PDB file of C-alpha atoms in Angstrom:
ATOM      1  CA  UNK A 284      -4.207  41.103  38.191  1.00 58.00           C
ATOM      2  CA  UNK A 285      -2.544  44.152  39.655  1.00 52.00           C
ATOM      3  CA  UNK A 286      -1.377  47.134  37.595  1.00 57.00           C
ATOM      4  CA  UNK A 287       2.419  48.031  37.898  1.00 56.00           C
ATOM      5  CA  UNK A 288       3.520  51.456  37.004  1.00 52.00           C
ATOM      6  CA  UNK A 289       4.921  50.329  33.734  1.00 57.00           C
ATOM      7  CA  UNK A 290       1.684  48.807  32.603  1.00 60.00           C
ATOM      8  CA  UNK A 291      -0.069  52.117  33.366  1.00 64.00           C
ATOM      9  CA  UNK A 292       2.513  54.351  31.613  1.00 69.00           C
ATOM     10  CA  UNK A 293       2.906  52.247  28.574  1.00 80.00           C
ATOM     11  CA  UNK A 294      -0.390  50.470  27.651  1.00 91.00           C
ATOM     12  CA  UNK A 295      -0.125  47.581  25.291  1.00 92.00           C
ATOM     13  CA  UNK A 296      -3.542  48.287  23.863  1.00 95.00           C
ATOM     14  CA  UNK A 297      -2.998  50.803  20.992  1.00 93.00           C
ATOM     15  CA  UNK A 298      -6.400  52.687  21.562  1.00 95.00           C
ATOM     16  CA  UNK A 299      -5.335  53.404  25.146  1.00 96.00           C
ATOM     17  CA  UNK A 300      -1.686  54.102  24.054  1.00 95.00           C
ATOM     18  CA  UNK A 301      -2.760  56.963  21.574  1.00 95.00           C
ATOM     19  CA  UNK A 302      -5.112  58.712  23.917  1.00 95.00           C
ATOM     20  CA  UNK A 303      -3.791  62.226  25.174  1.00 94.00           C
ATOM     21  CA  UNK A 304      -2.697  62.013  28.608  1.00 92.00           C
ATOM     22  CA  UNK A 305      -5.459  63.873  30.298  1.00 92.00           C
ATOM     23  CA  UNK A 306      -8.072  61.532  28.569  1.00 93.00           C
ATOM     24  CA  UNK A 307      -6.076  58.390  29.609  1.00 95.00           C
ATOM     25  CA  UNK A 308      -5.497  59.519  33.219  1.00 93.00           C
ATOM     26  CA  UNK A 309      -9.134  59.853  33.608  1.00 94.00           C
ATOM     27  CA  UNK A 310      -9.640  56.130  32.709  1.00 95.00           C
ATOM     28  CA  UNK A 311      -6.869  54.711  34.690  1.00 94.00           C
ATOM     29  CA  UNK A 312      -8.674  54.596  38.126  1.00 95.00           C
ATOM     30  CA  UNK A 313     -11.349  52.442  36.276  1.00 96.00           C
ATOM     31  CA  UNK A 314      -9.064  50.036  34.466  1.00 96.00           C
ATOM     32  CA  UNK A 315      -8.459  46.480  35.601  1.00 95.00           C
ATOM     33  CA  UNK A 316      -5.901  44.148  34.330  1.00 95.00           C
ATOM     34  CA  UNK A 317      -7.613  40.705  33.661  1.00 96.00           C
ATOM     35  CA  UNK A 318      -6.539  37.482  32.202  1.00 96.00           C
ATOM     36  CA  UNK A 319      -8.599  36.128  29.326  1.00 97.00           C
ATOM     37  CA  UNK A 320      -8.625  32.279  28.929  1.00 95.00           C
ATOM     38  CA  UNK A 321      -9.141  30.323  25.701  1.00 89.00           C
ATOM     39  CA  UNK A 322     -12.709  30.044  24.612  1.00 89.00           C
ATOM     40  CA  UNK A 323     -13.845  32.384  27.537  1.00 96.00           C
ATOM     41  CA  UNK A 324     -17.050  34.141  26.537  1.00 96.00           C
ATOM     42  CA  UNK A 325     -17.093  37.946  27.145  1.00 96.00           C
ATOM     43  CA  UNK A 326     -20.644  38.513  26.037  1.00 95.00           C
ATOM     44  CA  UNK A 327     -23.463  36.518  24.313  1.00 93.00           C
ATOM     45  CA  UNK A 328     -26.501  37.721  22.143  1.00 92.00           C
ATOM     46  CA  UNK A 329     -29.045  39.540  24.129  1.00 90.00           C
ATOM     47  CA  UNK A 330     -27.196  39.642  27.299  1.00 91.00           C
ATOM     48  CA  UNK A 331     -26.310  43.149  28.929  1.00 93.00           C
ATOM     49  CA  UNK A 332     -22.617  44.215  28.322  1.00 95.00           C
ATOM     50  CA  UNK A 333     -21.498  45.235  31.623  1.00 95.00           C
ATOM     51  CA  UNK A 334     -17.771  45.504  30.999  1.00 97.00           C
ATOM     52  CA  UNK A 335     -15.755  46.391  28.008  1.00 97.00           C
ATOM     53  CA  UNK A 336     -12.235  45.090  27.166  1.00 98.00           C
ATOM     54  CA  UNK A 337      -9.271  46.505  25.640  1.00 98.00           C
ATOM     55  CA  UNK A 338      -7.045  43.476  24.853  1.00 96.00           C
ATOM     56  CA  UNK A 339      -3.203  43.467  25.181  1.00 94.00           C
ATOM     57  CA  UNK A 340      -2.181  40.430  23.258  1.00 89.00           C
ATOM     58  CA  UNK A 341      -5.438  38.484  23.431  1.00 93.00           C
ATOM     59  CA  UNK A 342      -7.379  37.905  20.341  1.00 91.00           C
ATOM     60  CA  UNK A 343     -11.203  37.879  20.548  1.00 94.00           C
ATOM     61  CA  UNK A 344     -13.489  36.785  17.822  1.00 89.00           C
ATOM     62  CA  UNK A 345     -16.773  38.279  17.195  1.00 90.00           C
ATOM     63  CA  UNK A 346     -19.091  35.427  16.221  1.00 89.00           C
ATOM     64  CA  UNK A 347     -22.428  35.309  14.514  1.00 86.00           C
ATOM     65  CA  UNK A 348     -24.479  32.180  15.303  1.00 85.00           C
ATOM     66  CA  UNK A 349     -27.244  30.928  13.125  1.00 81.00           C
ATOM     67  CA  UNK A 350     -30.408  29.004  14.291  1.00 82.00           C
ATOM     68  CA  UNK A 351     -28.898  25.626  13.465  1.00 82.00           C
ATOM     69  CA  UNK A 352     -26.029  26.363  15.637  1.00 80.00           C
ATOM     70  CA  UNK A 353     -23.530  26.814  12.877  1.00 78.00           C
ATOM     71  CA  UNK A 354     -21.167  29.813  13.502  1.00 80.00           C
ATOM     72  CA  UNK A 355     -18.911  32.161  11.524  1.00 78.00           C
ATOM     73  CA  UNK A 356     -16.545  34.960  12.505  1.00 78.00           C
ATOM     74  CA  UNK A 357     -17.791  38.414  11.752  1.00 82.00           C
ATOM     75  CA  UNK A 358     -14.794  40.379  13.241  1.00 83.00           C
ATOM     76  CA  UNK A 359     -11.542  39.998  15.155  1.00 86.00           C
ATOM     77  CA  UNK A 360     -10.418  42.200  17.828  1.00 93.00           C
ATOM     78  CA  UNK A 361      -6.854  42.372  19.616  1.00 92.00           C
ATOM     79  CA  UNK A 362      -4.615  45.090  20.854  1.00 93.00           C
ATOM     80  CA  UNK A 363      -5.812  47.701  17.954  1.00 92.00           C
ATOM     81  CA  UNK A 364      -9.274  47.968  19.528  1.00 94.00           C
ATOM     82  CA  UNK A 365     -12.029  47.213  22.100  1.00 96.00           C
ATOM     83  CA  UNK A 366     -14.536  44.470  22.802  1.00 96.00           C
ATOM     84  CA  UNK A 367     -17.917  46.106  23.543  1.00 95.00           C
ATOM     85  CA  UNK A 368     -18.704  48.447  20.685  1.00 93.00           C
ATOM     86  CA  UNK A 369     -22.434  48.516  21.141  1.00 93.00           C
ATOM     87  CA  UNK A 370     -22.033  50.463  24.481  1.00 94.00           C
ATOM     88  CA  UNK A 371     -20.805  53.502  22.629  1.00 93.00           C
ATOM     89  CA  UNK A 372     -23.503  53.313  19.943  1.00 91.00           C
ATOM     90  CA  UNK A 373     -26.348  53.640  22.233  1.00 85.00           C
ATOM     91  CA  UNK A 374     -27.095  50.090  23.340  1.00 82.00           C
ATOM     92  CA  UNK A 375     -25.843  47.656  25.873  1.00 85.00           C
ATOM     93  CA  UNK A 376     -26.772  44.336  24.064  1.00 88.00           C
ATOM     94  CA  UNK A 377     -25.723  42.732  20.863  1.00 89.00           C
ATOM     95  CA  UNK A 378     -26.549  39.945  18.296  1.00 89.00           C
ATOM     96  CA  UNK A 379     -23.037  38.366  18.387  1.00 92.00           C
ATOM     97  CA  UNK A 380     -20.827  36.465  20.699  1.00 94.00           C
ATOM     98  CA  UNK A 381     -17.388  37.692  21.812  1.00 95.00           C
ATOM     99  CA  UNK A 382     -15.256  34.569  22.367  1.00 93.00           C
ATOM    100  CA  UNK A 383     -11.458  34.619  23.218  1.00 94.00           C
ATOM    101  CA  UNK A 384      -9.559  32.969  20.377  1.00 87.00           C
ATOM    102  CA  UNK A 385      -6.053  33.342  21.793  1.00 88.00           C
ATOM    103  CA  UNK A 386      -5.606  33.857  25.576  1.00 91.00           C
ATOM    104  CA  UNK A 387      -3.662  36.524  27.104  1.00 93.00           C
ATOM    105  CA  UNK A 388      -4.847  39.759  29.128  1.00 95.00           C
ATOM    106  CA  UNK A 389      -6.748  42.780  28.676  1.00 96.00           C
ATOM    107  CA  UNK A 390      -7.854  46.002  30.413  1.00 97.00           C
ATOM    108  CA  UNK A 391     -11.309  45.563  31.521  1.00 97.00           C
ATOM    109  CA  UNK A 392     -13.649  48.673  32.446  1.00 97.00           C
ATOM    110  CA  UNK A 393     -17.086  49.175  33.549  1.00 97.00           C
ATOM    111  CA  UNK A 394     -19.167  49.706  30.473  1.00 96.00           C
ATOM    112  CA  UNK A 395     -21.290  52.546  32.073  1.00 95.00           C
ATOM    113  CA  UNK A 396     -18.120  54.518  32.923  1.00 96.00           C
ATOM    114  CA  UNK A 397     -16.871  54.251  29.301  1.00 96.00           C
ATOM    115  CA  UNK A 398     -20.064  55.363  28.091  1.00 95.00           C
ATOM    116  CA  UNK A 399     -19.835  58.423  30.363  1.00 95.00           C
ATOM    117  CA  UNK A 400     -16.454  59.169  29.298  1.00 95.00           C
ATOM    118  CA  UNK A 401     -17.341  58.729  25.574  1.00 95.00           C
ATOM    119  CA  UNK A 402     -20.092  61.313  26.035  1.00 94.00           C
ATOM    120  CA  UNK A 403     -17.705  63.989  27.069  1.00 93.00           C
ATOM    121  CA  UNK A 404     -16.815  64.342  23.306  1.00 90.00           C
ATOM    122  CA  UNK A 405     -13.048  64.368  24.034  1.00 91.00           C
ATOM    123  CA  UNK A 406     -10.311  62.532  22.003  1.00 94.00           C
ATOM    124  CA  UNK A 407     -11.569  59.304  23.386  1.00 95.00           C
ATOM    125  CA  UNK A 408     -14.815  59.584  21.495  1.00 96.00           C
ATOM    126  CA  UNK A 409     -13.101  60.369  18.369  1.00 95.00           C
ATOM    127  CA  UNK A 410     -10.488  57.469  18.426  1.00 96.00           C
ATOM    128  CA  UNK A 411     -13.261  54.985  19.359  1.00 96.00           C
ATOM    129  CA  UNK A 412     -15.557  56.192  16.423  1.00 95.00           C
ATOM    130  CA  UNK A 413     -12.615  55.839  14.106  1.00 94.00           C
ATOM    131  CA  UNK A 414     -12.264  52.282  15.565  1.00 93.00           C
ATOM    132  CA  UNK A 415     -15.865  51.504  14.767  1.00 93.00           C
ATOM    133  CA  UNK A 416     -15.223  52.714  11.200  1.00 91.00           C
ATOM    134  CA  UNK A 417     -12.349  50.281  10.929  1.00 86.00           C
ATOM    135  CA  UNK A 418     -14.322  47.430  12.157  1.00 83.00           C
ATOM    136  CA  UNK A 419     -17.210  48.236   9.711  1.00 83.00           C
ATOM    137  CA  UNK A 420     -14.527  47.905   6.827  1.00 81.00           C
ATOM    138  CA  UNK A 421     -13.261  44.828   8.309  1.00 74.00           C
ATOM    139  CA  UNK A 422     -16.578  43.124   8.441  1.00 72.00           C
ATOM    140  CA  UNK A 423     -17.534  44.262   4.965  1.00 70.00           C
ATOM    141  CA  UNK A 424     -14.244  43.069   3.444  1.00 69.00           C
ATOM    142  CA  UNK A 425     -14.499  39.777   5.072  1.00 67.00           C
ATOM    143  CA  UNK A 426     -18.078  39.314   3.831  1.00 65.00           C
ATOM    144  CA  UNK A 427     -16.742  39.851   0.243  1.00 62.00           C
ATOM    145  CA  UNK A 428     -13.724  37.289   0.954  1.00 62.00           C
ATOM    146  CA  UNK A 429     -16.125  34.815   2.327  1.00 62.00           C
ATOM    147  CA  UNK A 430     -18.523  34.919  -0.640  1.00 62.00           C
ATOM    148  CA  UNK A 431     -15.977  35.262  -3.532  1.00 59.00           C
ATOM    149  CA  UNK A 432     -12.918  33.270  -2.757  1.00 64.00           C
ATOM    150  CA  UNK A 433     -11.758  29.640  -2.373  1.00 80.00           C
ATOM    151  CA  UNK A 434     -11.330  28.413   1.274  1.00 81.00           C
ATOM    152  CA  UNK A 435      -7.375  28.309   1.125  1.00 86.00           C
ATOM    153  CA  UNK A 436      -7.467  31.946   0.034  1.00 85.00           C
ATOM    154  CA  UNK A 437      -9.981  32.690   3.024  1.00 84.00           C
ATOM    155  CA  UNK A 438      -7.600  30.672   5.336  1.00 86.00           C
ATOM    156  CA  UNK A 439      -4.512  32.589   4.209  1.00 88.00           C
ATOM    157  CA  UNK A 440      -6.261  35.867   4.805  1.00 85.00           C
ATOM    158  CA  UNK A 441      -7.474  34.902   8.308  1.00 83.00           C
ATOM    159  CA  UNK A 442      -4.050  33.569   9.332  1.00 88.00           C
ATOM    160  CA  UNK A 443      -2.487  36.842   8.375  1.00 89.00           C
ATOM    161  CA  UNK A 444      -5.011  38.785  10.140  1.00 84.00           C
ATOM    162  CA  UNK A 445      -4.232  36.775  13.450  1.00 84.00           C
ATOM    163  CA  UNK A 446      -0.527  37.076  12.819  1.00 88.00           C
ATOM    164  CA  UNK A 447      -0.747  40.814  12.398  1.00 85.00           C
ATOM    165  CA  UNK A 448      -2.754  41.251  15.696  1.00 82.00           C
ATOM    166  CA  UNK A 449      -0.285  39.083  17.530  1.00 80.00           C
ATOM    167  CA  UNK A 450       2.917  40.159  15.640  1.00 82.00           C
ATOM    168  CA  UNK A 451       3.883  36.689  15.551  1.00 86.00           C
ATOM    169  CA  UNK A 452       4.443  33.960  12.861  1.00 90.00           C
ATOM    170  CA  UNK A 453       3.510  31.222  15.332  1.00 88.00           C
ATOM    171  CA  UNK A 454       0.289  30.782  17.307  1.00 83.00           C
ATOM    172  CA  UNK A 455      -2.077  28.070  18.675  1.00 81.00           C
ATOM    173  CA  UNK A 456      -5.213  27.309  16.750  1.00 77.00           C
ATOM    174  CA  UNK A 457      -7.012  24.065  16.358  1.00 77.00           C
ATOM    175  CA  UNK A 458      -8.760  22.988  13.174  1.00 77.00           C
ATOM    176  CA  UNK A 459     -12.039  22.715  14.949  1.00 76.00           C
ATOM    177  CA  UNK A 460     -11.781  26.345  16.048  1.00 75.00           C
ATOM    178  CA  UNK A 461     -10.798  27.465  12.606  1.00 79.00           C
ATOM    179  CA  UNK A 462     -13.658  25.648  11.026  1.00 78.00           C
ATOM    180  CA  UNK A 463     -16.043  27.414  13.412  1.00 72.00           C
ATOM    181  CA  UNK A 464     -14.623  30.904  12.620  1.00 68.00           C
ATOM    182  CA  UNK A 465     -14.681  30.459   8.793  1.00 74.00           C
ATOM    183  CA  UNK A 466     -18.178  28.610   8.856  1.00 71.00           C
ATOM    184  CA  UNK A 467     -16.990  25.566   7.159  1.00 74.00           C
ATOM    185  CA  UNK A 468     -16.558  21.853   7.894  1.00 79.00           C
ATOM    186  CA  UNK A 469     -13.410  20.585   9.568  1.00 79.00           C
ATOM    187  CA  UNK A 470     -12.500  18.575   6.541  1.00 82.00           C
ATOM    188  CA  UNK A 471     -12.435  21.746   4.378  1.00 81.00           C
ATOM    189  CA  UNK A 472     -10.027  23.330   6.817  1.00 80.00           C
ATOM    190  CA  UNK A 473      -7.813  20.206   6.645  1.00 84.00           C
ATOM    191  CA  UNK A 474      -7.820  20.278   2.849  1.00 86.00           C
ATOM    192  CA  UNK A 475      -7.077  24.096   2.789  1.00 86.00           C
ATOM    193  CA  UNK A 476      -4.307  23.813   5.480  1.00 86.00           C
ATOM    194  CA  UNK A 477      -2.727  21.004   3.407  1.00 87.00           C
ATOM    195  CA  UNK A 478      -2.688  23.101   0.282  1.00 89.00           C
ATOM    196  CA  UNK A 479      -0.858  25.738   2.154  1.00 90.00           C
ATOM    197  CA  UNK A 480       1.453  23.211   3.975  1.00 90.00           C
ATOM    198  CA  UNK A 481       2.424  21.403   0.748  1.00 91.00           C
ATOM    199  CA  UNK A 482       3.321  24.666  -0.847  1.00 92.00           C
ATOM    200  CA  UNK A 483       5.661  25.115   2.034  1.00 93.00           C
ATOM    201  CA  UNK A 484       3.753  28.251   3.340  1.00 93.00           C
ATOM    202  CA  UNK A 485       2.871  27.025   6.813  1.00 91.00           C
ATOM    203  CA  UNK A 486       3.139  24.149   8.885  1.00 91.00           C
ATOM    204  CA  UNK A 487       0.313  22.876  11.267  1.00 84.00           C
ATOM    205  CA  UNK A 488       1.125  20.339  14.061  1.00 80.00           C
ATOM    206  CA  UNK A 489      -0.932  19.669  17.214  1.00 77.00           C
ATOM    207  CA  UNK A 490      -3.024  22.735  17.250  1.00 79.00           C
ATOM    208  CA  UNK A 491       0.108  25.047  16.328  1.00 86.00           C
ATOM    209  CA  UNK A 492       0.252  27.224  13.323  1.00 88.00           C
ATOM    210  CA  UNK A 493       3.745  28.421  12.082  1.00 92.00           C
ATOM    211  CA  UNK A 494       3.853  30.540   9.036  1.00 93.00           C
ATOM    212  CA  UNK A 495       7.022  29.661   7.069  1.00 93.00           C
ATOM    213  CA  UNK A 496       6.722  32.127   4.191  1.00 93.00           C
ATOM    214  CA  UNK A 497       4.767  35.223   4.730  1.00 93.00           C
ATOM    215  CA  UNK A 498       5.203  36.627   1.387  1.00 92.00           C
ATOM    216  CA  UNK A 499       3.789  33.593  -0.154  1.00 93.00           C
ATOM    217  CA  UNK A 500       0.958  33.639   2.377  1.00 92.00           C
ATOM    218  CA  UNK A 501       0.313  37.300   1.387  1.00 90.00           C
ATOM    219  CA  UNK A 502       0.244  36.360  -2.366  1.00 89.00           C
ATOM    220  CA  UNK A 503      -2.211  33.562  -1.675  1.00 88.00           C
ATOM    221  CA  UNK A 504      -4.540  35.842   0.404  1.00 83.00           C
ATOM    222  CA  UNK A 505      -7.104  37.988  -1.122  1.00 71.00           C
ATOM    223  CA  UNK A 506      -6.645  41.750  -1.751  1.00 59.00           C
ATOM    224  CA  UNK A 507      -9.307  42.461   1.075  1.00 50.00           C
ATOM    225  CA  UNK A 508      -6.945  41.776   4.078  1.00 46.00           C
ATOM    226  CA  UNK A 509      -8.024  43.989   6.957  1.00 47.00           C
TER     227      UNK A 509
END
């Protein structure tokens, strides 16, 4: 994808958008607009991270996979952040998988160039470290929710998180994918979705989620919404 002038001047990714102009302008020659497709894997455990991604409206799941193949989502990244945090923390590999949950586009950048810019110690470094802190909080809160709450509460929290990232009440998600993200069986997701649907909070049809009553969904969700 080519970058037009409007895309450069008004980046859709919030991390890029809040950078001071001099910091952002140094990055521009190294940014590439790319399409991210559904289920596309951006990196896997143990593999070198050669590119980082600043999503626009795409949503990327950071997934932990156990030895038996079961999975659970540890974190979620969209236009508020960046995929490839280990690069700025002194490593270029990770123990998790980054998989595209909802397709759209992102700004791609060479990992070594980002590391070099980060080491300048400018506003970019400060904003990225704040983002790392917010991701840490998200993961910690998610762990508490997964341990302490019923599945329909966890599902409500997760749907609100995705909705907030997309700024939309309607988005495509299959029950199979939700079950993998929440680390539960598909039958459990069906039951939890039915509870929310029967309460008139959401509808679910052919892989499409529609939030009908956001206030009720927020009341159903737990207090650790990230």
